[in-house]
GROMACS .gro file of N, CA and C in nm:
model
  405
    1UNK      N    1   1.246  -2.699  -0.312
    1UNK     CA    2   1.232  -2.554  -0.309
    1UNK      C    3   1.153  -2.514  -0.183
    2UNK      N    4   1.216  -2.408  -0.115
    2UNK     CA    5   1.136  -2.367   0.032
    2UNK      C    6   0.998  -2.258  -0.033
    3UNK      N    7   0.926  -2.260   0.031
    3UNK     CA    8   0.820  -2.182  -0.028
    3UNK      C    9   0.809  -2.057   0.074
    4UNK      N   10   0.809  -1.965   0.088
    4UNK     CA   11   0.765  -1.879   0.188
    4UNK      C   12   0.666  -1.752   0.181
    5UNK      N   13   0.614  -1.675   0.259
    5UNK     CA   14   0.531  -1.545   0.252
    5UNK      C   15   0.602  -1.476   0.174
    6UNK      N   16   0.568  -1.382   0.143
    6UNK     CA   17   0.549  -1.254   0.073
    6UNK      C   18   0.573  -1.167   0.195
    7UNK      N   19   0.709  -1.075   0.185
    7UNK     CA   20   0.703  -0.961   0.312
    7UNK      C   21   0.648  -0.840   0.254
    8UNK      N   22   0.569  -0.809   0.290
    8UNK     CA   23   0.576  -0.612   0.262
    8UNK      C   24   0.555  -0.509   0.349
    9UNK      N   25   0.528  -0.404   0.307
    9UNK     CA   26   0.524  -0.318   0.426
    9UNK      C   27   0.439  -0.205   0.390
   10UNK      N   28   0.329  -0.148   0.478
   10UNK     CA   29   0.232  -0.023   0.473
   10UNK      C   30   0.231   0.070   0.541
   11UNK      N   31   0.197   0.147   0.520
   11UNK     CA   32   0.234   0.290   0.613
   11UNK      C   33   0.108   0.337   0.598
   12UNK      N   34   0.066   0.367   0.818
   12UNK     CA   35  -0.040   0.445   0.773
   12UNK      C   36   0.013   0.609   0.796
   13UNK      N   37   0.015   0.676   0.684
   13UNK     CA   38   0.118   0.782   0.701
   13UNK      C   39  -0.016   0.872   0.737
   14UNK      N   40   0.020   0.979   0.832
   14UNK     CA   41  -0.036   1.086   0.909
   14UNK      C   42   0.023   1.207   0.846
   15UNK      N   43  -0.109   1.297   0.792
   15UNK     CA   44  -0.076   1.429   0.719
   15UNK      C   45  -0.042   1.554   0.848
   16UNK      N   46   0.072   1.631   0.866
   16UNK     CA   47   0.012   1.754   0.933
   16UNK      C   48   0.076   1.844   0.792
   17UNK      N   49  -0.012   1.983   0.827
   17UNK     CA   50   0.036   2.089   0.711
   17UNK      C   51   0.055   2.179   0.798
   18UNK      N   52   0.155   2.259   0.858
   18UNK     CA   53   0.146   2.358   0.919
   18UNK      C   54   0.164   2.316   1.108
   19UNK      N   55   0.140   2.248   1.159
   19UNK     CA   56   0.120   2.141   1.238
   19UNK      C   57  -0.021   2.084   1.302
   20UNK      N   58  -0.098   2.102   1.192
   20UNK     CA   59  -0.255   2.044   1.237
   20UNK      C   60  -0.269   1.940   1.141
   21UNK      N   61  -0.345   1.826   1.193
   21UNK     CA   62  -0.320   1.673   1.154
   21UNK      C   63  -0.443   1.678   1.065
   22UNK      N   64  -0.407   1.630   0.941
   22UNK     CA   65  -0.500   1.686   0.782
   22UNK      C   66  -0.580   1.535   0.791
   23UNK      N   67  -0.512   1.417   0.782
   23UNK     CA   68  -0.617   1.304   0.779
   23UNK      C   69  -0.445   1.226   0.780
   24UNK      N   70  -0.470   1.067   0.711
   24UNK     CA   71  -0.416   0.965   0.655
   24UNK      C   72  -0.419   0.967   0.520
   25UNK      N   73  -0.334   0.913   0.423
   25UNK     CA   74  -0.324   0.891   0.319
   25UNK      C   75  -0.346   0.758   0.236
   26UNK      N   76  -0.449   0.733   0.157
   26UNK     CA   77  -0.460   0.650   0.126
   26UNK      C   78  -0.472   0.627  -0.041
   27UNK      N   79  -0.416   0.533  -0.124
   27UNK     CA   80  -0.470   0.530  -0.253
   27UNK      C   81  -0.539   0.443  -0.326
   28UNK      N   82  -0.544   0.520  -0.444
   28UNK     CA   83  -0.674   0.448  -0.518
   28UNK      C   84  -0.545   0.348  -0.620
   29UNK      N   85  -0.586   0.191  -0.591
   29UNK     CA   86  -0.495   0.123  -0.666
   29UNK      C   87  -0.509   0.152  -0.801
   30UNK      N   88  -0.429   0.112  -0.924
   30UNK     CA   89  -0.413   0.102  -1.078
   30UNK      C   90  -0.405  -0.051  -1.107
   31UNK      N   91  -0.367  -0.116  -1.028
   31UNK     CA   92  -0.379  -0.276  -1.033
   31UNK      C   93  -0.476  -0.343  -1.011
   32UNK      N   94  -0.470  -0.482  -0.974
   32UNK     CA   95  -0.567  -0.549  -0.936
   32UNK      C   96  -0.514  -0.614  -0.787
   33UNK      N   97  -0.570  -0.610  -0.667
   33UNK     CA   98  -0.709  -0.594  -0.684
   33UNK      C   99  -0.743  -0.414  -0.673
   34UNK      N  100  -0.868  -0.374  -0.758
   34UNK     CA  101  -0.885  -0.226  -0.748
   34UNK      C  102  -0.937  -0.170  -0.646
   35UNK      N  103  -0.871  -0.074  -0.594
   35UNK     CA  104  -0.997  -0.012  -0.468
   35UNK      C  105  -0.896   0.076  -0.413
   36UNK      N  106  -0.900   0.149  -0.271
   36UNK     CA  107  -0.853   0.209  -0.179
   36UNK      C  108  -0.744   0.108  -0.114
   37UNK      N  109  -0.661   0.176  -0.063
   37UNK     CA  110  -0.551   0.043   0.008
   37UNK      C  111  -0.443   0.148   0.077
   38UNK      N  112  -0.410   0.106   0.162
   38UNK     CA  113  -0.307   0.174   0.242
   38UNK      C  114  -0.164   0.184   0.161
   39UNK      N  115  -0.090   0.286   0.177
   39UNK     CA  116   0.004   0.272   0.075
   39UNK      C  117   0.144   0.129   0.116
   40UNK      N  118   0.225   0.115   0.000
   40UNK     CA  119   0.275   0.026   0.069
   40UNK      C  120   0.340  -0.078  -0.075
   41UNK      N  121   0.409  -0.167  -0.015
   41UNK     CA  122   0.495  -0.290  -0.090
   41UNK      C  123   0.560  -0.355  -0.082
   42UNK      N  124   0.649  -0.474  -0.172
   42UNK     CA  125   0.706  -0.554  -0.097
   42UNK      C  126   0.832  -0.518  -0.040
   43UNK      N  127   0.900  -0.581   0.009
   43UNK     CA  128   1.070  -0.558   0.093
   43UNK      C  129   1.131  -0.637  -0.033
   44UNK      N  130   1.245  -0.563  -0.041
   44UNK     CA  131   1.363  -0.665  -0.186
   44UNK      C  132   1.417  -0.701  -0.091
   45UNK      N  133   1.505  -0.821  -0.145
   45UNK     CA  134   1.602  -0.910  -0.096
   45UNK      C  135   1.735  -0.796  -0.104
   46UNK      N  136   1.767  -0.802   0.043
   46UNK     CA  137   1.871  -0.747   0.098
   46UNK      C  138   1.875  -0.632   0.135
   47UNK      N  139   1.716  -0.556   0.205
   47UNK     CA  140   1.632  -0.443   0.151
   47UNK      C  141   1.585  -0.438   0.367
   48UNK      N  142   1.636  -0.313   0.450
   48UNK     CA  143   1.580  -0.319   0.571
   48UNK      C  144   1.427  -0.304   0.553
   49UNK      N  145   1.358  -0.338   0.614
   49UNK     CA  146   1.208  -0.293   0.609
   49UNK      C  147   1.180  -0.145   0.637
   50UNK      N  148   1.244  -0.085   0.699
   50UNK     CA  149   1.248   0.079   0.740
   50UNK      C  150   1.266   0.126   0.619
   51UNK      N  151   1.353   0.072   0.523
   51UNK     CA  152   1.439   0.129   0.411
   51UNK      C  153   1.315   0.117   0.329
   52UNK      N  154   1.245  -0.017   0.317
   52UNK     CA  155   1.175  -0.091   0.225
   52UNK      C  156   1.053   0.068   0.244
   53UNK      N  157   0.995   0.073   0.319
   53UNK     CA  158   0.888   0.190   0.383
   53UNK      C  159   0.892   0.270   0.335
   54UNK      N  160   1.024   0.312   0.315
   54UNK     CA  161   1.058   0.463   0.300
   54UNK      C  162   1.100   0.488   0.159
   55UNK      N  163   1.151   0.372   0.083
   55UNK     CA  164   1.133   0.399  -0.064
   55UNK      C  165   0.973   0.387  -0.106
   56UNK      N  166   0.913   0.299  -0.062
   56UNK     CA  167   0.773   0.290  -0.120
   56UNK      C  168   0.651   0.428  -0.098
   57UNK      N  169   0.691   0.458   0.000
   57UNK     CA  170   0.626   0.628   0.070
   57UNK      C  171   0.646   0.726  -0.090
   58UNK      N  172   0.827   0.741  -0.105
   58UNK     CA  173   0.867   0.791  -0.184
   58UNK      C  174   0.825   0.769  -0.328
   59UNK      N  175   0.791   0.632  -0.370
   59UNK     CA  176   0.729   0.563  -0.514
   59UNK      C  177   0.641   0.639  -0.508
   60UNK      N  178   0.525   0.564  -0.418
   60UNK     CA  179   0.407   0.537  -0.405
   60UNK      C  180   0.313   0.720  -0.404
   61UNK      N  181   0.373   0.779  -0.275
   61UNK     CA  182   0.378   0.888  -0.275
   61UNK      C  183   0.419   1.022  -0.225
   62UNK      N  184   0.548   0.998  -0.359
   62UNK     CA  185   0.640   1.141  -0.335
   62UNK      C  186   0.617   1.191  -0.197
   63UNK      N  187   0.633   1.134  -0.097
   63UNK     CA  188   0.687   1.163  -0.003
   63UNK      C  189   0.792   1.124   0.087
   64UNK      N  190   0.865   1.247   0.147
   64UNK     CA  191   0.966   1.160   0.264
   64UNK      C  192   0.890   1.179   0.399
   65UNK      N  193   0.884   1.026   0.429
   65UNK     CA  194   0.795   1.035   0.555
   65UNK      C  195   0.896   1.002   0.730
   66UNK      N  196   0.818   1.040   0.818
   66UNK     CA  197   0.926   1.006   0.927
   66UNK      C  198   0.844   0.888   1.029
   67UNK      N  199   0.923   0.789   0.980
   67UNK     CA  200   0.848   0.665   1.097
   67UNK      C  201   0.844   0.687   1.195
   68UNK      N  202   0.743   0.666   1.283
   68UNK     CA  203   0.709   0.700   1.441
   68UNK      C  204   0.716   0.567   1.499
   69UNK      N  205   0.661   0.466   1.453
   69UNK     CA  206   0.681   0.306   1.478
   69UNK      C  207   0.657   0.199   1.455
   70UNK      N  208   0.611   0.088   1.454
   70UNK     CA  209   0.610  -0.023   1.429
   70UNK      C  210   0.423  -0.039   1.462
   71UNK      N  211   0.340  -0.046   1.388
   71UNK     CA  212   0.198  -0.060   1.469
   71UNK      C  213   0.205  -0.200   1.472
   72UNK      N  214   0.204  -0.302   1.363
   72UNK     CA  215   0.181  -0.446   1.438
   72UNK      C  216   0.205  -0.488   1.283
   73UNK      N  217   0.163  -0.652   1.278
   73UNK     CA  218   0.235  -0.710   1.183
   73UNK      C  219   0.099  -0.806   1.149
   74UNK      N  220   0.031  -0.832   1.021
   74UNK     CA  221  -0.048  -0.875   0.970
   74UNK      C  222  -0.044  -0.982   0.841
   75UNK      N  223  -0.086  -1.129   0.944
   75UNK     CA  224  -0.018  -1.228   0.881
   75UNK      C  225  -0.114  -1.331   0.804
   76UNK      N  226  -0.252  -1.307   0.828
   76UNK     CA  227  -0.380  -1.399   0.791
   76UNK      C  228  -0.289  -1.493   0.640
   77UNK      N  229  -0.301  -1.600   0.601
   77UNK     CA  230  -0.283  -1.623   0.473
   77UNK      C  231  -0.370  -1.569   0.370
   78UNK      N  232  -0.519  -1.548   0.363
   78UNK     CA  233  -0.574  -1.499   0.259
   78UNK      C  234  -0.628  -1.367   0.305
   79UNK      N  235  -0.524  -1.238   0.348
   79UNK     CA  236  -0.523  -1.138   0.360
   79UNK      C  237  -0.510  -1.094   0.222
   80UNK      N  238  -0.426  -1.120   0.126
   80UNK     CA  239  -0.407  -1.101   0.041
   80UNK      C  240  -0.487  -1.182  -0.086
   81UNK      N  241  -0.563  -1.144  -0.216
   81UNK     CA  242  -0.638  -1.233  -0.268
   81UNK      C  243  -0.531  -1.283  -0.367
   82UNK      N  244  -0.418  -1.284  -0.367
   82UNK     CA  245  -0.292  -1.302  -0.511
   82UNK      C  246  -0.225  -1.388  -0.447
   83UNK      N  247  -0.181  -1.368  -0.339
   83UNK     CA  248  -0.070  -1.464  -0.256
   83UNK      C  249  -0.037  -1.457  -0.104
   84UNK      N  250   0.004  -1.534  -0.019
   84UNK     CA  251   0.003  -1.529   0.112
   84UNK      C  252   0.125  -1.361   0.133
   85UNK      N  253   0.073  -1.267   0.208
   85UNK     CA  254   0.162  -1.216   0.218
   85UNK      C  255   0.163  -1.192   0.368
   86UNK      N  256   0.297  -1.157   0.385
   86UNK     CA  257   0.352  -1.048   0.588
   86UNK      C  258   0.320  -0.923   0.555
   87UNK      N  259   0.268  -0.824   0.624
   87UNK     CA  260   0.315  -0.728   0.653
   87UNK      C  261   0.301  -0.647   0.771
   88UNK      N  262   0.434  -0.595   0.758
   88UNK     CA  263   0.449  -0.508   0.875
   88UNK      C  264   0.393  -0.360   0.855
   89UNK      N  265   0.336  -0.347   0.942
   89UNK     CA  266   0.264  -0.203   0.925
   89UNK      C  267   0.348  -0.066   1.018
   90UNK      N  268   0.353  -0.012   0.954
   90UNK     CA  269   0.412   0.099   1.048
   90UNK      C  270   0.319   0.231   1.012
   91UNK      N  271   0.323   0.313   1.139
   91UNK     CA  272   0.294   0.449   1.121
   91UNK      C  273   0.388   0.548   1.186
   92UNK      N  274   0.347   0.615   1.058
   92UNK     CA  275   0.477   0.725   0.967
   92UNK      C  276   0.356   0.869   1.011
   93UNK      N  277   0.429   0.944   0.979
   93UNK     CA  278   0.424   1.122   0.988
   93UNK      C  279   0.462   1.167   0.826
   94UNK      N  280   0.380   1.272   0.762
   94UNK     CA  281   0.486   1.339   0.686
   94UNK      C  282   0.409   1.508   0.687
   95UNK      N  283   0.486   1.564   0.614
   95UNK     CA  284   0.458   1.738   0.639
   95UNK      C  285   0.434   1.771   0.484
   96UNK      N  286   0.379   1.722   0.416
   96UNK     CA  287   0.309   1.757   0.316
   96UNK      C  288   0.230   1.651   0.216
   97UNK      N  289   0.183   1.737   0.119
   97UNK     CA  290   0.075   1.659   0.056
   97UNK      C  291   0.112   1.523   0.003
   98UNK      N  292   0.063   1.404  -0.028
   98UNK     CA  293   0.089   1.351  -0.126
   98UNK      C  294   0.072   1.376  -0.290
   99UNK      N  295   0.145   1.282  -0.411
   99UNK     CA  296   0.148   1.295  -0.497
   99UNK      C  297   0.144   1.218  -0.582
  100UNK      N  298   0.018   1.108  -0.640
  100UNK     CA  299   0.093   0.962  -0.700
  100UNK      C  300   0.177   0.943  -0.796
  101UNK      N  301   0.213   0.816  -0.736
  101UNK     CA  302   0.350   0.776  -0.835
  101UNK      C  303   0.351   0.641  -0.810
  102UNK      N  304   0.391   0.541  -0.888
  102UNK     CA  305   0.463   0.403  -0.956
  102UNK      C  306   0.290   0.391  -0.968
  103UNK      N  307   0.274   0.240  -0.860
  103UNK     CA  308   0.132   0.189  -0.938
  103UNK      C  309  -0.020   0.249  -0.820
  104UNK      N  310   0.033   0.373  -0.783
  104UNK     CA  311  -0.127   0.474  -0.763
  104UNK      C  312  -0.125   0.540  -0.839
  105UNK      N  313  -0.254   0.508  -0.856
  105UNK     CA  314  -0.326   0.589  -0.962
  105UNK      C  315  -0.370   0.728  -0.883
  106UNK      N  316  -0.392   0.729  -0.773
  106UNK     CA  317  -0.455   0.868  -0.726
  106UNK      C  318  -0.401   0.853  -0.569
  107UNK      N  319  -0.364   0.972  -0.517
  107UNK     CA  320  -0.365   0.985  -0.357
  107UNK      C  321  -0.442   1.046  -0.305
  108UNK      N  322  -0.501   1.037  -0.172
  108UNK     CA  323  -0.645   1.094  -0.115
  108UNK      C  324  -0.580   1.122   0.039
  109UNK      N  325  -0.608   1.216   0.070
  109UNK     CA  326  -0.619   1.204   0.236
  109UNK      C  327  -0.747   1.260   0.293
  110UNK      N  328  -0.757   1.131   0.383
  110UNK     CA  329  -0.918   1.118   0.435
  110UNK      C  330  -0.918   1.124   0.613
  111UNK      N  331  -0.985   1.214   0.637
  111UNK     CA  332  -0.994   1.224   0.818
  111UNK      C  333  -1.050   1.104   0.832
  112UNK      N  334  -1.015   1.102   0.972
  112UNK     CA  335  -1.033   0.950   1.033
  112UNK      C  336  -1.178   0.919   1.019
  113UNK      N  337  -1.285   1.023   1.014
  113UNK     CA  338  -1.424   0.956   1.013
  113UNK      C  339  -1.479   0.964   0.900
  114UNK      N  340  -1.393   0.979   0.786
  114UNK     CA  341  -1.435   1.014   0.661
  114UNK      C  342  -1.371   0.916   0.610
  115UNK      N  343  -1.361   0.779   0.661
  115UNK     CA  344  -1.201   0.666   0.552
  115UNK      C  345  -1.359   0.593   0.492
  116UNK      N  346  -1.371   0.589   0.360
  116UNK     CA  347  -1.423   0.524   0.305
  116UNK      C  348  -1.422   0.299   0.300
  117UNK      N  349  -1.427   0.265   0.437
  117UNK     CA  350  -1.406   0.096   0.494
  117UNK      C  351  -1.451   0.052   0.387
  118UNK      N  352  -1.551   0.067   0.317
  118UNK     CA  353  -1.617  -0.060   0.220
  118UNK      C  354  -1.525  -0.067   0.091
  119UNK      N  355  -1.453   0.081   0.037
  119UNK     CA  356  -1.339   0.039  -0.078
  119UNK      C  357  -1.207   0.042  -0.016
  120UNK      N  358  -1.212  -0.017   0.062
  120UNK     CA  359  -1.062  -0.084   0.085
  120UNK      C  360  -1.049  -0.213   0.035
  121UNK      N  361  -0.933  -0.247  -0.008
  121UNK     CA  362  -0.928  -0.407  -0.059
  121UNK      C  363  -0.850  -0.455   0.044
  122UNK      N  364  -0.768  -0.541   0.026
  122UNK     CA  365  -0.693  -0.631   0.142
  122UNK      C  366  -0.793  -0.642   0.245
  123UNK      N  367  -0.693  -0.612   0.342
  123UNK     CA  368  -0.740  -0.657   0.493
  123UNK      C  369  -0.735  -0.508   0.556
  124UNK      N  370  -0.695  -0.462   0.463
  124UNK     CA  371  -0.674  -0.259   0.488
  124UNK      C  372  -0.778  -0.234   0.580
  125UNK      N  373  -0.941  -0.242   0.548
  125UNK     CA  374  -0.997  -0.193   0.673
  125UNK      C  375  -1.045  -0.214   0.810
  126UNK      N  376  -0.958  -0.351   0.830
  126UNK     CA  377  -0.947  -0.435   0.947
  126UNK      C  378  -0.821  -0.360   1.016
  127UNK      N  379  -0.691  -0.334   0.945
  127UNK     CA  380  -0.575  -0.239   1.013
  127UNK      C  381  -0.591  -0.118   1.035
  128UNK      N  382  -0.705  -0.037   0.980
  128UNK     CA  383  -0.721   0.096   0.999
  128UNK      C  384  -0.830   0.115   1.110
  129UNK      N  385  -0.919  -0.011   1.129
  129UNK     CA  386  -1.002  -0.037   1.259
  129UNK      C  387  -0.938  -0.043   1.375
  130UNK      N  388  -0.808  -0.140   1.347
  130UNK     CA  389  -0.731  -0.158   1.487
  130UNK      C  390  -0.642  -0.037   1.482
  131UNK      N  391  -0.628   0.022   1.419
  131UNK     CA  392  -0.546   0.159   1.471
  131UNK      C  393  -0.634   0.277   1.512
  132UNK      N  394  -0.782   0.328   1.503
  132UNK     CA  395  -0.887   0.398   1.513
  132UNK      C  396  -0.891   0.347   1.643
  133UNK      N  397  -0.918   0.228   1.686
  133UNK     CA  398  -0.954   0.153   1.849
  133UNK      C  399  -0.822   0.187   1.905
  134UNK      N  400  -0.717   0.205   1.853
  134UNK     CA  401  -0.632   0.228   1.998
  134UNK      C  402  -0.600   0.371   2.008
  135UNK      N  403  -0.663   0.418   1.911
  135UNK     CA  404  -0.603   0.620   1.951
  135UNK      C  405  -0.701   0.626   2.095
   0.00000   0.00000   0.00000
């Protein structure tokens, strides 16, 4: 049996309302592990990763978002405390609020100097560092 990663995919999705930029969206997990986490999930088998993004936006939170691009790809093995996972991170745009849905429990959008780093789980506030350093 081949063993391999775990793909998934996160979005750091960018709020504007009106066209002034509200914060990022982030939620409060319902699972384990609990905390803040960028939204996001795995890719299905036979599933584009763009596609994969854009249903999970939609799960996660009721939104249709518009990918802007590819930020980078985050591969540590114990990034994840459950299992080795990939993910590709992209940042997305959307034009209204979020709303939770599947396994968030709550959606938040937080200005960039207001992201609460210490309840993030994963590796979440290591990707939201390297995206803060390159604006």
């Amino acid at each position: 049996m081949v063993r391999t990663p775990y793909l998934a995919v996160d979005g750091i999705v960018k709020v504007f309302l009106k066209g002034k930029f509200e914060g990022i969206v982030l939620i409060r997990r319902k699972n384990p592990p609990i905390g803040l986490a960028l939204p996001g999930g795995f890719v299905e088998v036979g599933e584009r990763v763009e596609d994969a993004l854009k249903r999970e936006m939609k799960e996660e939170l009721n939104l249709e978002v518009k990918i802007e691009r590819l930020f980078k790809v985050y591969s540590e093995p114990d990034r994840d405390p459950r299992f080795h996972v990939v993910s590709l991170v992209f940042i997305c745009r959307a034009n209204s609020l979020p709303k939770a849905g599947s396994d968030a429990k709550e959606s938040l959008v937080f200005k960039l100097e207001d992201i609460p780093f210490e309840e993030l789980v994963f590796d979440h506030a290591k990707i939201l560092r390297d995206f803060i350093g390159g604006l």
